[in-house]
Amino acid sequence: MSGVIVGVDPHKDSVTIEAVDGHGQVLARGRFGTDTAGYRLMSGYVHGQWPHHVWAVEGAHGVGRPLAQRLLAQGETVLDVPAKLAARVRVFDTGNARKTDATDAHAVAMVALRTPRLTRLAYDEELIALRLLTDRRDELSHLRVQTVNRLHRLLTELIPGGANKRDLSALQARQLLATVKPRTLVGKTIRRMAAEEIADLVVVDAKLKAIKKELKTAVTDRGSHLMDLFGVGPAGAARILCDVGDVARFCDRNHFASWTGTAPLDASSGEQIRHRLSRAGNRRMNHVIHIAAIVQIRHDTEGRAYYRRKLADAKTPMEALRCLKRRLSDAVYRQLVADAHARGTVEQEADPGGHSGATPQSSAADLHTPVIGSSDKPQPGPAPRRYPDRGPHSTPRGAFDSQPATTTRRSRQDGAPHGRTTLTATSAGGHSTAKRPRS
């Protein structure tokens, strides 16, 4: 049988799947463990029943990542279904707030069936390794902040006024600690604990220095020039590469800015035309762009000049900063497109958004001044794809080429699946304690 979508609701210890055909009819449901035996049983059953299938995993960049990587390593086709989209489909499909693993798996399958522009995942070992290094660097950075905070607290109890330094280094802490020689038992204990924290800080700093060097080498070897943008370091460039993945999944710079949370939201009403801050999008990407904007403002760059021009136009400091972040988002997008062109993954004439690509000297000044009618607003809907199809890794029109663009509604919302029996007993028919919405 062809045209089967396997919706997956992943958890730490188990996964619940539901297989549907091209018309939305449920073929089978099942619950399997995430251990080796459970994965082999699930994979073997799906391959035995439906040789041509597509996996749709909810949260493939979160709790579903281990399963998605397993499937990709075996050459499977895997679609990433956002959790918010699956939740909306579940509510609209059932008409109530009942939530079980079976209904979640069904919602994931329906999203994959009816949404043409879901992200198709690809197995890239270099990118996976880069993500692991980036996550490790973030964990070490958080650990350093915690260590410095504890050190500040201890020094405050030893020295009147404390260290009085916001960014305290291990050398500065040693120098301050050398000036204190307590005689009481409490003072000696605090001094010993502070010395241990300084030793931990030295170890963390050494690890951060080593991983920063490794990230820089990995980003350079991948052929990326993101570090040529002023304010984007090895950690920021690595985070951008890991979270973006394939830049071809973004139609243009407006779509990219909406994803990074740097495009303001339209909040106009009647004759009043206004836009407000967007708190949506990828917050890690937004943080990287925010750091780059702050670095540009603190140095003599074109970004600082642009920021001051916005202040002169009666913008508040936060509004001017948001304008600069939007411009930096466009610069990052252009650099990603230019790197993709250099690697030959897209054709030169297929330049999204009318950009011709960035140069190694790209910065916030490389873009034209954004206006509220174009770059300061996100796209109201999905723009037409401007990249040519790139073979098996391109974003599909649908889950299967043989499927129609629209599907008929299922004959039954709940109950036993059509055509096949369930693999295991599920709680799809169980009652929930959630209150039904009043009509």
Tab-separated table of C-alpha atoms in Angstrom:
chain	number	residue	atom	x	y	z
A	1	MET	CA	0.000	0.000	0.000
A	2	SER	CA	1.331	3.487	-0.883
A	3	GLY	CA	0.667	6.916	0.572
A	4	VAL	CA	0.708	5.999	4.280
A	5	ILE	CA	1.586	8.547	6.938
A	6	VAL	CA	2.689	7.348	10.365
A	7	GLY	CA	1.983	9.989	13.010
A	8	VAL	CA	4.163	9.694	16.106
A	9	ASP	CA	3.517	11.104	19.567
A	10	PRO	CA	6.929	10.597	21.242
A	11	HIS	CA	7.720	10.318	24.929
A	12	LYS	CA	10.798	9.388	26.904
A	13	ASP	CA	9.856	5.761	27.546
A	14	SER	CA	7.286	5.084	24.829
A	15	VAL	CA	5.904	6.282	21.506
A	16	THR	CA	2.343	6.108	20.226
A	17	ILE	CA	1.835	5.851	16.469
A	18	GLU	CA	-1.128	5.993	14.129
A	19	ALA	CA	-1.043	5.090	10.445
A	20	VAL	CA	-3.452	6.845	8.063
A	21	ASP	CA	-3.865	6.618	4.304
A	22	GLY	CA	-4.141	9.422	1.777
A	23	HIS	CA	-7.833	9.950	2.583
A	24	GLY	CA	-7.334	10.250	6.332
A	25	GLN	CA	-8.671	6.833	7.198
A	26	VAL	CA	-7.036	5.234	10.241
A	27	LEU	CA	-5.262	1.994	9.367
A	28	ALA	CA	-3.718	1.059	12.716
A	29	ARG	CA	-2.669	2.382	16.084
A	30	GLY	CA	0.021	1.143	18.412
A	31	ARG	CA	2.175	1.885	21.424
A	32	PHE	CA	5.814	0.815	21.553
A	33	GLY	CA	8.738	1.227	23.877
A	34	THR	CA	11.710	3.397	23.025
A	35	ASP	CA	14.249	0.679	23.790
A	36	THR	CA	15.929	-1.376	21.087
A	37	ALA	CA	13.331	-4.146	21.136
A	38	GLY	CA	10.413	-1.715	20.956
A	39	TYR	CA	11.971	0.268	18.129
A	40	ARG	CA	12.670	-2.867	16.091
A	41	LEU	CA	9.114	-4.088	16.610
A	42	MET	CA	7.641	-0.762	15.514
A	43	SER	CA	9.939	-0.360	12.510
A	44	GLY	CA	9.421	-3.950	11.413
A	45	TYR	CA	5.649	-3.717	11.594
A	46	VAL	CA	5.478	-0.453	9.613
A	47	HIS	CA	7.853	-1.748	6.930
A	48	GLY	CA	5.999	-5.037	6.689
A	49	GLN	CA	2.554	-3.484	6.288
A	50	TRP	CA	3.299	-0.355	4.259
A	51	PRO	CA	6.571	-0.328	2.287
A	52	HIS	CA	5.905	3.237	1.101
A	53	HIS	CA	5.398	5.448	4.111
A	54	VAL	CA	6.419	8.726	5.704
A	55	TRP	CA	7.028	9.337	9.392
A	56	ALA	CA	5.587	12.472	10.997
A	57	VAL	CA	7.187	13.126	14.399
A	58	GLU	CA	5.850	15.737	16.797
A	59	GLY	CA	8.634	17.929	18.172
A	60	ALA	CA	11.467	16.385	16.150
A	61	HIS	CA	13.825	19.012	17.587
A	62	GLY	CA	12.754	18.302	21.167
A	63	VAL	CA	11.553	15.146	22.852
A	64	GLY	CA	11.162	13.459	19.460
A	65	ARG	CA	14.769	14.056	18.428
A	66	PRO	CA	16.189	10.628	19.444
A	67	LEU	CA	13.517	8.785	17.476
A	68	ALA	CA	13.831	11.108	14.486
A	69	GLN	CA	17.601	10.613	14.360
A	70	ARG	CA	17.155	6.845	14.529
A	71	LEU	CA	14.752	6.935	11.616
A	72	LEU	CA	16.931	9.273	9.565
A	73	ALA	CA	19.986	7.094	10.131
A	74	GLN	CA	18.054	4.234	8.519
A	75	GLY	CA	17.178	6.327	5.478
A	76	GLU	CA	13.552	7.004	6.448
A	77	THR	CA	11.622	10.095	5.386
A	78	VAL	CA	10.755	12.124	8.480
A	79	LEU	CA	8.607	15.265	8.724
A	80	ASP	CA	8.755	17.612	11.698
A	81	VAL	CA	5.300	18.494	13.055
A	82	PRO	CA	5.226	21.523	15.390
A	83	ALA	CA	3.529	20.782	18.694
A	84	LYS	CA	1.382	23.928	18.548
A	85	LEU	CA	0.043	23.028	15.134
A	86	ALA	CA	-0.798	19.509	16.263
A	87	ALA	CA	-2.597	20.889	19.333
A	88	ARG	CA	-4.750	23.170	17.199
A	89	VAL	CA	-5.670	20.355	14.857
A	90	ARG	CA	-6.585	18.138	17.807
A	91	VAL	CA	-8.967	20.730	19.226
A	92	PHE	CA	-10.593	21.508	15.883
A	93	ASP	CA	-10.877	17.843	14.938
A	94	THR	CA	-12.441	16.587	18.173
A	95	GLY	CA	-14.268	19.748	19.214
A	96	ASN	CA	-13.148	19.385	22.819
A	97	ALA	CA	-10.042	19.515	24.954
A	98	ARG	CA	-9.637	15.776	25.461
A	99	LYS	CA	-6.000	14.776	25.177
A	100	THR	CA	-4.550	11.295	25.047
A	101	ASP	CA	-1.528	9.804	23.346
A	102	ALA	CA	-3.807	8.275	20.704
A	103	THR	CA	-5.510	11.589	19.888
A	104	ASP	CA	-2.124	13.308	19.792
A	105	ALA	CA	-0.782	10.744	17.312
A	106	HIS	CA	-3.905	11.154	15.191
A	107	ALA	CA	-3.513	14.961	15.190
A	108	VAL	CA	0.138	14.626	14.139
A	109	ALA	CA	-0.826	12.366	11.249
A	110	MET	CA	-3.582	14.754	10.118
A	111	VAL	CA	-1.187	17.706	10.195
A	112	ALA	CA	1.300	15.829	8.017
A	113	LEU	CA	-1.501	14.830	5.634
A	114	ARG	CA	-2.994	18.286	5.185
A	115	THR	CA	-0.018	20.634	5.596
A	116	PRO	CA	2.084	20.918	2.429
A	117	ARG	CA	5.065	22.858	3.825
A	118	LEU	CA	6.253	20.832	6.778
A	119	THR	CA	9.993	20.623	7.264
A	120	ARG	CA	11.531	17.447	5.901
A	121	LEU	CA	14.444	16.465	8.104
A	122	ALA	CA	17.823	15.400	6.751
A	123	TYR	CA	20.558	13.390	8.384
A	124	ASP	CA	23.711	15.518	8.584
A	125	GLU	CA	26.359	14.153	10.934
A	126	GLU	CA	28.416	17.355	10.860
A	127	LEU	CA	25.396	19.439	11.803
A	128	ILE	CA	24.417	17.021	14.573
A	129	ALA	CA	27.940	17.149	16.005
A	130	LEU	CA	27.895	20.942	15.762
A	131	ARG	CA	24.597	21.051	17.651
A	132	LEU	CA	26.020	18.865	20.411
A	133	LEU	CA	29.026	21.161	20.760
A	134	THR	CA	26.792	24.233	20.803
A	135	ASP	CA	24.528	22.775	23.478
A	136	ARG	CA	27.579	21.838	25.538
A	137	ARG	CA	28.943	25.349	25.218
A	138	ASP	CA	25.624	26.831	26.396
A	139	GLU	CA	25.613	24.499	29.400
A	140	LEU	CA	29.162	25.513	30.297
A	141	SER	CA	28.243	29.167	29.927
A	142	HIS	CA	25.327	28.745	32.329
A	143	LEU	CA	27.602	26.894	34.733
A	144	ARG	CA	30.101	29.758	34.623
A	145	VAL	CA	27.390	32.282	35.448
A	146	GLN	CA	26.298	30.195	38.425
A	147	THR	CA	29.897	29.850	39.638
A	148	VAL	CA	30.535	33.588	39.380
A	149	ASN	CA	27.292	34.338	41.230
A	150	ARG	CA	28.288	32.036	44.089
A	151	LEU	CA	31.733	33.614	44.144
A	152	HIS	CA	30.222	37.099	44.349
A	153	ARG	CA	28.081	36.025	47.297
A	154	LEU	CA	31.071	34.601	49.187
A	155	LEU	CA	33.258	37.630	48.493
A	156	THR	CA	30.470	39.890	49.742
A	157	GLU	CA	30.652	38.118	53.121
A	158	LEU	CA	34.455	38.462	53.228
A	159	ILE	CA	35.001	41.938	51.782
A	160	PRO	CA	32.800	44.970	52.556
A	161	GLY	CA	30.988	45.842	49.336
A	162	GLY	CA	32.006	42.596	47.648
A	163	ALA	CA	34.004	42.365	44.433
A	164	ASN	CA	32.250	45.384	42.875
A	165	LYS	CA	32.870	43.911	39.427
A	166	ARG	CA	30.130	42.686	37.154
A	167	ASP	CA	32.217	40.341	35.012
A	168	LEU	CA	34.571	38.788	37.518
A	169	SER	CA	37.481	36.730	36.228
A	170	ALA	CA	39.389	34.069	38.122
A	171	LEU	CA	42.537	36.224	38.269
A	172	GLN	CA	40.647	39.193	39.727
A	173	ALA	CA	38.964	36.952	42.283
A	174	ARG	CA	42.331	35.517	43.326
A	175	GLN	CA	43.755	38.991	43.814
A	176	LEU	CA	40.798	40.018	45.967
A	177	LEU	CA	40.932	36.840	48.009
A	178	ALA	CA	44.642	37.336	48.684
A	179	THR	CA	43.874	40.568	50.540
A	180	VAL	CA	41.675	38.785	53.059
A	181	LYS	CA	43.051	36.693	55.934
A	182	PRO	CA	40.192	35.888	58.306
A	183	ARG	CA	40.886	34.622	61.814
A	184	THR	CA	37.479	33.239	62.746
A	185	LEU	CA	36.215	29.784	61.840
A	186	VAL	CA	33.382	31.211	59.753
A	187	GLY	CA	35.734	33.482	57.844
A	188	LYS	CA	38.203	30.693	57.171
A	189	THR	CA	35.403	28.438	55.910
A	190	ILE	CA	34.080	31.130	53.577
A	191	ARG	CA	37.585	31.811	52.249
A	192	ARG	CA	38.155	28.112	51.575
A	193	MET	CA	34.823	27.844	49.743
A	194	ALA	CA	35.678	30.925	47.688
A	195	ALA	CA	39.021	29.369	46.734
A	196	GLU	CA	37.190	26.229	45.573
A	197	GLU	CA	34.809	28.320	43.477
A	198	ILE	CA	37.782	30.079	41.886
A	199	ALA	CA	39.296	26.705	41.023
A	200	ASP	CA	35.996	25.629	39.443
A	201	LEU	CA	35.899	28.887	37.498
A	202	VAL	CA	39.369	28.233	36.104
A	203	VAL	CA	38.298	24.786	34.915
A	204	VAL	CA	35.100	26.099	33.286
A	205	ASP	CA	36.995	28.926	31.563
A	206	ALA	CA	39.487	26.435	30.148
A	207	LYS	CA	36.664	24.249	28.811
A	208	LEU	CA	34.903	27.251	27.293
A	209	LYS	CA	38.102	28.358	25.591
A	210	ALA	CA	38.675	24.912	24.129
A	211	ILE	CA	35.113	24.470	22.907
A	212	LYS	CA	35.111	27.956	21.396
A	213	LYS	CA	38.164	27.017	19.346
A	214	GLU	CA	36.492	23.778	18.279
A	215	LEU	CA	33.308	25.601	17.275
A	216	LYS	CA	35.272	28.112	15.232
A	217	THR	CA	37.014	25.328	13.341
A	218	ALA	CA	33.733	23.464	12.764
A	219	VAL	CA	31.937	26.554	11.444
A	220	THR	CA	34.828	27.413	9.132
A	221	ASP	CA	35.111	23.860	7.829
A	222	ARG	CA	31.428	23.921	6.966
A	223	GLY	CA	32.059	26.840	4.617
A	224	SER	CA	30.078	29.396	6.589
A	225	HIS	CA	31.006	33.086	6.694
A	226	LEU	CA	28.573	34.054	9.442
A	227	MET	CA	31.475	35.038	11.687
A	228	ASP	CA	32.324	37.768	9.181
A	229	LEU	CA	29.235	39.600	10.437
A	230	PHE	CA	30.314	41.977	13.188
A	231	GLY	CA	29.009	40.739	16.523
A	232	VAL	CA	28.506	37.094	15.527
A	233	GLY	CA	31.095	34.838	17.159
A	234	PRO	CA	31.741	31.100	16.865
A	235	ALA	CA	29.018	30.189	19.356
A	236	GLY	CA	26.458	32.436	17.673
A	237	ALA	CA	27.338	31.214	14.195
A	238	ALA	CA	27.131	27.586	15.318
A	239	ARG	CA	23.735	28.179	16.920
A	240	ILE	CA	22.438	29.770	13.718
A	241	LEU	CA	23.646	26.864	11.595
A	242	CYS	CA	22.152	24.274	13.951
A	243	ASP	CA	18.733	25.869	14.295
A	244	VAL	CA	18.344	26.975	10.673
A	245	GLY	CA	19.513	23.762	9.049
A	246	ASP	CA	18.506	24.218	5.419
A	247	VAL	CA	17.957	27.888	4.606
A	248	ALA	CA	15.890	26.887	1.568
A	249	ARG	CA	12.931	26.242	3.849
A	250	PHE	CA	12.532	30.012	4.249
A	251	CYS	CA	10.813	31.694	1.313
A	252	ASP	CA	12.434	35.073	1.860
A	253	ARG	CA	13.952	37.333	4.495
A	254	ASN	CA	10.492	38.278	5.815
A	255	HIS	CA	9.725	34.639	6.590
A	256	PHE	CA	13.140	34.300	8.220
A	257	ALA	CA	12.592	37.434	10.331
A	258	SER	CA	9.228	36.130	11.479
A	259	TRP	CA	10.894	32.859	12.504
A	260	THR	CA	13.603	34.690	14.477
A	261	GLY	CA	11.043	36.897	16.215
A	262	THR	CA	12.555	40.112	14.837
A	263	ALA	CA	9.576	41.093	12.649
A	264	PRO	CA	7.022	43.247	14.513
A	265	LEU	CA	3.399	42.152	14.574
A	266	ASP	CA	0.684	44.259	12.983
A	267	ALA	CA	-1.571	45.640	15.720
A	268	SER	CA	-3.426	48.241	13.667
A	269	SER	CA	-7.043	49.056	14.392
A	270	GLY	CA	-9.188	51.326	12.283
A	271	GLU	CA	-7.336	54.513	11.443
A	272	GLN	CA	-4.570	53.781	13.929
A	273	ILE	CA	-1.613	52.073	12.265
A	274	ARG	CA	0.802	50.523	14.709
A	275	HIS	CA	3.014	47.474	15.226
A	276	ARG	CA	4.048	45.746	18.419
A	277	LEU	CA	6.918	43.596	19.602
A	278	SER	CA	6.809	39.951	18.589
A	279	ARG	CA	7.619	37.481	21.347
A	280	ALA	CA	7.150	34.505	19.056
A	281	GLY	CA	9.721	32.730	16.952
A	282	ASN	CA	12.942	30.972	17.888
A	283	ARG	CA	14.123	32.678	21.056
A	284	ARG	CA	17.648	31.278	20.848
A	285	MET	CA	18.056	32.828	17.418
A	286	ASN	CA	16.557	36.047	18.724
A	287	HIS	CA	19.138	36.023	21.526
A	288	VAL	CA	22.029	35.580	19.066
A	289	ILE	CA	20.789	38.513	16.981
A	290	HIS	CA	20.247	40.584	20.130
A	291	ILE	CA	23.854	40.010	21.243
A	292	ALA	CA	25.101	40.983	17.767
A	293	ALA	CA	23.038	44.188	17.902
A	294	ILE	CA	24.401	45.135	21.333
A	295	VAL	CA	27.978	44.496	20.152
A	296	GLN	CA	27.467	46.693	17.094
A	297	ILE	CA	26.006	49.505	19.188
A	298	ARG	CA	28.978	49.408	21.577
A	299	HIS	CA	31.513	49.749	18.757
A	300	ASP	CA	32.011	52.189	15.923
A	301	THR	CA	30.073	50.283	13.269
A	302	GLU	CA	27.439	50.963	10.652
A	303	GLY	CA	24.996	49.313	13.003
A	304	ARG	CA	25.645	52.029	15.586
A	305	ALA	CA	25.125	54.715	12.937
A	306	TYR	CA	21.829	53.105	11.916
A	307	TYR	CA	20.772	52.886	15.573
A	308	ARG	CA	21.510	56.588	16.099
A	309	ARG	CA	19.584	57.518	12.960
A	310	LYS	CA	16.562	55.742	14.377
A	311	LEU	CA	16.963	57.633	17.651
A	312	ALA	CA	17.084	60.865	15.671
A	313	ASP	CA	13.799	59.838	14.013
A	314	ALA	CA	12.115	59.986	17.453
A	315	LYS	CA	12.366	56.249	18.067
A	316	THR	CA	12.787	55.079	21.642
A	317	PRO	CA	15.987	53.139	22.441
A	318	MET	CA	14.098	49.839	22.490
A	319	GLU	CA	12.359	50.621	19.193
A	320	ALA	CA	15.674	51.554	17.580
A	321	LEU	CA	17.222	48.340	18.919
A	322	ARG	CA	14.387	46.281	17.431
A	323	CYS	CA	14.887	47.990	14.072
A	324	LEU	CA	18.591	47.115	14.202
A	325	LYS	CA	17.802	43.511	15.124
A	326	ARG	CA	15.495	43.234	12.128
A	327	ARG	CA	18.225	44.564	9.864
A	328	LEU	CA	20.741	42.116	11.332
A	329	SER	CA	18.258	39.296	10.767
A	330	ASP	CA	18.194	40.234	7.077
A	331	ALA	CA	22.000	40.301	7.010
A	332	VAL	CA	22.174	36.827	8.571
A	333	TYR	CA	19.676	35.520	6.043
A	334	ARG	CA	21.639	36.967	3.137
A	335	GLN	CA	24.834	35.411	4.412
A	336	LEU	CA	23.157	32.021	4.761
A	337	VAL	CA	21.891	32.261	1.191
A	338	ALA	CA	25.326	33.311	-0.056
A	339	ASP	CA	26.941	30.366	1.733
A	340	ALA	CA	24.358	28.019	0.244
A	341	HIS	CA	25.159	29.374	-3.221
A	342	ALA	CA	28.862	28.919	-2.600
A	343	ARG	CA	28.322	25.288	-1.588
A	344	GLY	CA	26.256	24.728	-4.712
A	345	THR	CA	23.151	23.569	-2.868
A	346	VAL	CA	21.012	26.130	-4.719
A	347	GLU	CA	21.283	27.754	-8.116
A	348	GLN	CA	22.534	31.290	-8.360
A	349	GLU	CA	19.487	32.526	-10.239
A	350	ALA	CA	17.195	31.233	-7.503
A	351	ASP	CA	17.909	34.104	-5.119
A	352	PRO	CA	15.066	34.531	-2.599
A	353	GLY	CA	13.680	37.924	-1.750
A	354	GLY	CA	15.516	39.644	-4.568
A	355	HIS	CA	18.886	39.475	-2.771
A	356	SER	CA	22.036	38.736	-4.701
A	357	GLY	CA	23.852	37.255	-1.747
A	358	ALA	CA	26.101	38.759	0.931
A	359	THR	CA	29.785	39.461	0.921
A	360	PRO	CA	32.256	38.494	3.660
A	361	GLN	CA	32.129	42.114	4.826
A	362	SER	CA	28.352	42.083	5.266
A	363	SER	CA	26.946	43.911	8.259
A	364	ALA	CA	23.789	45.679	9.225
A	365	ALA	CA	24.622	48.425	6.724
A	366	ASP	CA	24.446	46.070	3.758
A	367	LEU	CA	20.673	46.248	3.610
A	368	HIS	CA	18.457	49.075	2.519
A	369	THR	CA	16.582	50.941	5.192
A	370	PRO	CA	13.542	48.797	6.013
A	371	VAL	CA	10.112	50.323	5.660
A	372	ILE	CA	6.970	49.352	7.459
A	373	GLY	CA	5.384	48.006	4.305
A	374	SER	CA	8.076	45.458	3.548
A	375	SER	CA	10.807	44.333	5.896
A	376	ASP	CA	9.247	45.492	9.165
A	377	LYS	CA	6.203	43.281	8.630
A	378	PRO	CA	6.044	39.502	8.545
A	379	GLN	CA	4.457	37.782	5.618
A	380	PRO	CA	0.658	37.432	6.068
A	381	GLY	CA	0.852	33.925	4.631
A	382	PRO	CA	3.303	31.494	3.075
A	383	ALA	CA	5.021	33.095	0.113
A	384	PRO	CA	5.610	31.084	-3.061
A	385	ARG	CA	8.739	28.974	-2.984
A	386	ARG	CA	11.549	30.538	-4.990
A	387	TYR	CA	14.093	27.817	-4.631
A	388	PRO	CA	14.157	25.101	-7.261
A	389	ASP	CA	13.585	21.548	-6.135
A	390	ARG	CA	16.857	20.015	-4.966
A	391	GLY	CA	16.054	16.360	-5.166
A	392	PRO	CA	15.304	14.198	-2.147
A	393	HIS	CA	16.051	16.891	0.448
A	394	SER	CA	13.716	19.521	-0.953
A	395	THR	CA	10.541	20.426	0.881
A	396	PRO	CA	7.766	18.319	-0.625
A	397	ARG	CA	4.474	19.667	-1.912
A	398	GLY	CA	2.819	17.194	0.409
A	399	ALA	CA	3.723	14.114	2.297
A	400	PHE	CA	3.515	12.097	-0.917
A	401	ASP	CA	3.558	13.231	-4.523
A	402	SER	CA	0.736	10.869	-5.350
A	403	GLN	CA	-1.621	12.388	-2.767
A	404	PRO	CA	-4.257	14.932	-3.737
A	405	ALA	CA	-3.864	18.464	-2.480
A	406	THR	CA	-6.975	18.144	-0.327
A	407	THR	CA	-8.445	15.175	1.422
A	408	THR	CA	-11.902	14.189	2.450
A	409	ARG	CA	-13.007	14.265	6.042
A	410	ARG	CA	-12.850	11.026	7.939
A	411	SER	CA	-16.104	9.154	8.055
A	412	ARG	CA	-15.791	8.719	11.793
A	413	GLN	CA	-14.041	10.969	14.281
A	414	ASP	CA	-13.503	8.347	16.946
A	415	GLY	CA	-13.832	4.621	17.337
A	416	ALA	CA	-12.121	1.620	15.821
A	417	PRO	CA	-9.770	2.212	12.875
A	418	HIS	CA	-10.917	1.428	9.347
A	419	GLY	CA	-9.500	-1.497	7.444
A	420	ARG	CA	-7.231	-2.909	10.139
A	421	THR	CA	-7.389	-3.724	13.789
A	422	THR	CA	-5.397	-1.848	16.382
A	423	LEU	CA	-1.991	-3.147	17.370
A	424	THR	CA	-2.537	-2.670	21.074
A	425	ALA	CA	-5.295	-1.385	23.266
A	426	THR	CA	-5.302	2.397	23.425
A	427	SER	CA	-7.091	4.914	25.567
A	428	ALA	CA	-8.664	6.690	22.612
A	429	GLY	CA	-12.118	5.779	23.814
A	430	GLY	CA	-11.491	6.705	27.446
A	431	HIS	CA	-13.290	9.549	29.103
A	432	SER	CA	-11.501	12.670	30.199
A	433	THR	CA	-12.167	14.733	33.263
A	434	ALA	CA	-11.835	17.942	31.238
A	435	LYS	CA	-15.037	19.939	31.003
A	436	ARG	CA	-16.778	20.179	27.692
A	437	PRO	CA	-17.035	23.687	26.245
A	438	ARG	CA	-20.527	25.132	26.332
A	439	SER	CA	-22.205	25.705	23.024
